[in-house]
Amino acid sequence: MLVKMAKSKNHTNHNQNKKAHRNGIKKPKSHRHPSLKGVDPKFLRNQRFAKRGTFLLKTKEQAAAKAAAAKTA
């Protein structure tokens, strides 16, 4: 009669921590501008118009400041 022996070991974590730290555990790289892929198209369209508006406002303010500086000097 042949009797199979039971498995003795199902899992081990031996040496895994050392292996992980050899090159250091690094944080995932964060990108300056996250991707807008999969974002609501209506929101993206509005965001585009909003960016354009703030850019125009900023350039008008800079031009006015330059003109005021030219008047005083």
Coordinates of C-alpha atoms in Angstrom, one line a residue:
M1 CA 0.0 0.0 0.0
L2 CA 1.5 3.3 -1.1
V3 CA 0.8 6.4 1.0
K4 CA 1.6 9.9 -0.3
M5 CA 3.2 12.2 2.1
A6 CA 1.5 15.5 2.9
K7 CA 3.0 18.7 1.6
S8 CA 5.0 20.4 4.3
K9 CA 5.3 24.0 3.1
N10 CA 2.6 26.0 1.3
H11 CA 4.1 29.5 1.5
T12 CA 7.2 31.4 2.5
N13 CA 8.2 35.0 2.4
H14 CA 11.9 34.2 3.1
N15 CA 14.4 36.7 1.6
Q16 CA 11.7 38.8 -0.2
N17 CA 12.2 41.8 2.1
K18 CA 16.0 41.8 1.5
K19 CA 15.5 41.5 -2.2
A20 CA 13.1 44.4 -2.3
H21 CA 15.4 46.7 -0.4
R22 CA 18.6 45.9 -2.4
N23 CA 17.7 48.6 -4.9
G24 CA 15.5 50.6 -2.5
I25 CA 11.8 50.7 -2.4
K26 CA 11.0 53.9 -4.4
K27 CA 7.8 56.0 -4.5
P28 CA 6.0 56.0 -7.9
K29 CA 7.0 59.0 -10.0
S30 CA 4.5 61.7 -10.0
H31 CA 3.9 63.6 -13.2
R32 CA 3.5 67.4 -13.4
H33 CA 0.2 67.2 -15.3
P34 CA -1.8 64.0 -14.9
S35 CA -3.5 62.6 -18.0
L36 CA -7.0 63.8 -18.8
K37 CA -7.8 60.6 -20.6
G38 CA -11.2 59.4 -19.7
V39 CA -12.3 62.7 -18.1
D40 CA -15.8 64.0 -18.9
P41 CA -15.7 65.8 -22.4
K42 CA -18.1 68.5 -21.3
F43 CA -15.8 69.4 -18.4
L44 CA -12.7 69.4 -20.6
R45 CA -14.4 71.7 -23.1
N46 CA -15.3 74.2 -20.3
Q47 CA -11.8 73.9 -18.8
R48 CA -10.3 74.8 -22.2
F49 CA -12.5 78.0 -22.4
A50 CA -11.7 78.9 -18.8
K51 CA -7.9 78.6 -19.4
R52 CA -8.2 80.8 -22.5
G53 CA -10.2 83.4 -20.5
T54 CA -7.7 83.6 -17.6
F55 CA -4.8 83.9 -20.1
L56 CA -6.4 86.8 -21.9
L57 CA -7.2 88.5 -18.5
K58 CA -3.6 88.1 -17.4
T59 CA -2.2 89.5 -20.6
K60 CA -4.5 92.6 -20.4
E61 CA -3.4 93.2 -16.7
Q62 CA 0.2 92.9 -17.7
A63 CA -0.3 95.4 -20.6
A64 CA -2.1 97.8 -18.3
A65 CA 0.7 97.6 -15.7
K66 CA 3.3 98.2 -18.4
A67 CA 1.4 101.3 -19.6
A68 CA 1.1 102.7 -16.1
A69 CA 4.8 102.2 -15.5
A70 CA 5.6 104.0 -18.8
K71 CA 3.4 106.9 -17.7
T72 CA 5.1 107.4 -14.4
A73 CA 8.7 107.0 -15.7

